[in-house]
Coordinates of N, CA, C and O and ligand atoms in Angstrom, one line a residue:
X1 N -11.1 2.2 2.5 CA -11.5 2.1 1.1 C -10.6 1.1 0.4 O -9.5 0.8 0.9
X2 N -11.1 0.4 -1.1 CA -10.4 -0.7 -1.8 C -9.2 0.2 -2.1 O -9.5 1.4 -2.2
X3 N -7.9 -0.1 -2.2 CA -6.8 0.6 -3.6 C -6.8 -0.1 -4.4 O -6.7 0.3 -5.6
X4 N -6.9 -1.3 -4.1 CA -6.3 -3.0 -5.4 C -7.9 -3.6 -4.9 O -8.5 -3.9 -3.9
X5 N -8.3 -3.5 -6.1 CA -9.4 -4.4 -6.5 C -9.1 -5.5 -6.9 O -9.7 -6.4 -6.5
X6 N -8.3 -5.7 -7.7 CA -7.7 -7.3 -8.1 C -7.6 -8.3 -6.4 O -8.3 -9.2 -5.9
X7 N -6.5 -7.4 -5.9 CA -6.4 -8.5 -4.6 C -7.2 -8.1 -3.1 O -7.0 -8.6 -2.1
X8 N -8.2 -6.9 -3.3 CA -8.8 -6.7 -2.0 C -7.5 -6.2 -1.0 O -7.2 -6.7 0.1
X9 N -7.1 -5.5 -1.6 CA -6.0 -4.8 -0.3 C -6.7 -2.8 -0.2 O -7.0 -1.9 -1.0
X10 N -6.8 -2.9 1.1 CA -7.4 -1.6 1.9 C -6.6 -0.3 2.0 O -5.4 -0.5 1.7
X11 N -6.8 0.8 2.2 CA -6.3 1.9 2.5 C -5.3 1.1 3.7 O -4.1 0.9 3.5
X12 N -6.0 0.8 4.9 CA -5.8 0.3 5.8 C -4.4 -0.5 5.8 O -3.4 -0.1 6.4
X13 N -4.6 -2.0 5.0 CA -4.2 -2.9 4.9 C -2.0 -2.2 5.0 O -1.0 -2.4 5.7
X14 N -2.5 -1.2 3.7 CA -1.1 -0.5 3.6 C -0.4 0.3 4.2 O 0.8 0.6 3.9
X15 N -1.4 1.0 5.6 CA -1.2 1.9 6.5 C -0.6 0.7 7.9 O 0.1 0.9 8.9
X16 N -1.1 -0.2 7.5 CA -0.5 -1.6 8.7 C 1.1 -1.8 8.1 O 2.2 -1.7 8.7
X17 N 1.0 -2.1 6.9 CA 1.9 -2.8 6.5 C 3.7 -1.3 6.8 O 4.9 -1.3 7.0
X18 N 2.7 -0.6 6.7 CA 3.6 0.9 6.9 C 4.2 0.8 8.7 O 5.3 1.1 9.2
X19 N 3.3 0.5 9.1 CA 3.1 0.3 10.6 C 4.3 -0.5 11.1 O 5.3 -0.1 11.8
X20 N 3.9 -2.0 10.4 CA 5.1 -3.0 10.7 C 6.6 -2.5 10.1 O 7.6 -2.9 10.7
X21 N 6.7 -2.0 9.3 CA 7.8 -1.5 9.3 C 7.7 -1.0 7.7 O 8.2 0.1 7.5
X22 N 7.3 -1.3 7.0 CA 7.4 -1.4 5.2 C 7.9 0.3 5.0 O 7.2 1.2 5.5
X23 N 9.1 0.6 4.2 CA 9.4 1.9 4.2 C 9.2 2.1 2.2 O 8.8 3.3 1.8
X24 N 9.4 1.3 1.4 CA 9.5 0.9 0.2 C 8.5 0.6 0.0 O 7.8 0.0 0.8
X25 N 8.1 0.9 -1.8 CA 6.7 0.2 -2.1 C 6.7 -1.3 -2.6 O 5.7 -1.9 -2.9
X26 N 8.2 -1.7 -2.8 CA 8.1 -2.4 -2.7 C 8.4 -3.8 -0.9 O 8.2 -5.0 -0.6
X27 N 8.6 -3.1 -0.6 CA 8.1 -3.8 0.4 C 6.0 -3.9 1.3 O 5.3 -4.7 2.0
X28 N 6.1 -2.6 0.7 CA 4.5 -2.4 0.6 C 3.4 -3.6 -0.1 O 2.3 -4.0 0.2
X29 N 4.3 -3.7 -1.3 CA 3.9 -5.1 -2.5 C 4.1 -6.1 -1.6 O 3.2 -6.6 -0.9
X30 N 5.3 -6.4 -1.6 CA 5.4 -7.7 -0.7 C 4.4 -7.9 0.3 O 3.5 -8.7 0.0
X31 N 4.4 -7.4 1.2 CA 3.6 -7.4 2.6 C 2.0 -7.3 2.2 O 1.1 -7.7 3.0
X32 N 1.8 -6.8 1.0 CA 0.2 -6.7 0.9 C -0.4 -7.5 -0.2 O -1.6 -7.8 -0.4
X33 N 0.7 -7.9 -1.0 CA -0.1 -7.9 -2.5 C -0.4 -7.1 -3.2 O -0.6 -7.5 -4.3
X34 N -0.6 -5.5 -2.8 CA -0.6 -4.8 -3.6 C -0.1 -5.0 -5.2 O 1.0 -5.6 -5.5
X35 N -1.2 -4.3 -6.4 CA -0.8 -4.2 -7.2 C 0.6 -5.6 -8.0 O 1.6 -5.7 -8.7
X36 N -0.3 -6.6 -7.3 CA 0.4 -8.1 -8.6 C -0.4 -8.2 -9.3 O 0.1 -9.0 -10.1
X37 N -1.6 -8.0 -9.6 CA -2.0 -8.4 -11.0 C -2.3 -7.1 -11.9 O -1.3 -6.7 -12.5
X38 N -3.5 -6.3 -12.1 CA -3.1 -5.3 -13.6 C -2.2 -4.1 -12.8 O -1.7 -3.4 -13.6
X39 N -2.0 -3.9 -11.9 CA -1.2 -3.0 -11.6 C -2.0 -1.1 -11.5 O -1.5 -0.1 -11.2
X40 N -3.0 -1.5 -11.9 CA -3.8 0.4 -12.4 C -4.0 0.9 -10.7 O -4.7 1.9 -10.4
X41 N -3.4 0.1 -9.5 CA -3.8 0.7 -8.5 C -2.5 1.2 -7.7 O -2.8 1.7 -6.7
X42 N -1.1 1.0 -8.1 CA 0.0 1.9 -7.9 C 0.0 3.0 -7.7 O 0.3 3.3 -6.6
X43 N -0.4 3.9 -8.6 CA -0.2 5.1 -8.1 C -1.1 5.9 -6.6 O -1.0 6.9 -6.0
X44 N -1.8 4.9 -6.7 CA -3.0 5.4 -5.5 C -2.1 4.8 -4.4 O -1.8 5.6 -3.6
X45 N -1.8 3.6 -4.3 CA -1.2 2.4 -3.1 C 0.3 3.2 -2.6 O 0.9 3.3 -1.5
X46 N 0.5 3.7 -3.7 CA 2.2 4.5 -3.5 C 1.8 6.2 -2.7 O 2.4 6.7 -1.7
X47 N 0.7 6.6 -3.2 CA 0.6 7.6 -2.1 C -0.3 7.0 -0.9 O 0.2 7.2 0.2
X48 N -1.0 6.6 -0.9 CA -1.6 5.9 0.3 C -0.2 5.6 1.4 O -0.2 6.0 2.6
X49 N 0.7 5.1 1.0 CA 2.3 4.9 1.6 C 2.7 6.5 2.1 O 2.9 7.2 3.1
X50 N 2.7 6.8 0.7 CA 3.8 7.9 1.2 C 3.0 8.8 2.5 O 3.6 9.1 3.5
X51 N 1.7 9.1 2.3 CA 0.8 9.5 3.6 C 0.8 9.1 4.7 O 0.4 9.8 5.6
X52 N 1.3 7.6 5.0 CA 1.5 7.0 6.2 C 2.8 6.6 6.4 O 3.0 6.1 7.5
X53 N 3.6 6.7 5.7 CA 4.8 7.0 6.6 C 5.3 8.7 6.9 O 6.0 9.1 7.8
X54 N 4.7 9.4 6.0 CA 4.4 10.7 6.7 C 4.2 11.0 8.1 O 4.7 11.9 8.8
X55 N 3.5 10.3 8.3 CA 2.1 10.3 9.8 C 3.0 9.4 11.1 O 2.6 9.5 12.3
X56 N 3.6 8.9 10.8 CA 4.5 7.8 11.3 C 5.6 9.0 12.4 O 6.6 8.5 13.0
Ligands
FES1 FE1 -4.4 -3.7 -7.8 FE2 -5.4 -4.6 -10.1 S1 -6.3 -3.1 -8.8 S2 -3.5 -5.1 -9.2

């Protein structure tokens, strides 16, 4: 599913980015784009994270 509609970043995309190493959301930002423009998809993109480095 979308999290960031602004930049087209996936459930997925962040579950990768968790994969390659990303432990921080902001490194989650960096690696995806997540949440650079209005930001209203944070709080979803930050648990989407915290669930996959959970799983990890
Ligand atoms: Fe992610 Fe707007 S929905 S920055």
């Amino acid at each position: 599913m979308y999290v960031c509609l602004c930049v087209g970043v996936t459930d997925r995309d962040i579950e990768n980015a968790v994969s390659d190493g990303a432990r921080s959301w902001r490194e989650v930002r960096e690696a995806t784009g997540c949440a650079g423009q209005c930001g209203k998809c944070a709080c979803t993109g930050k648990s989407v994270m915290r669930d996959a480095i959970t799983q990890e």
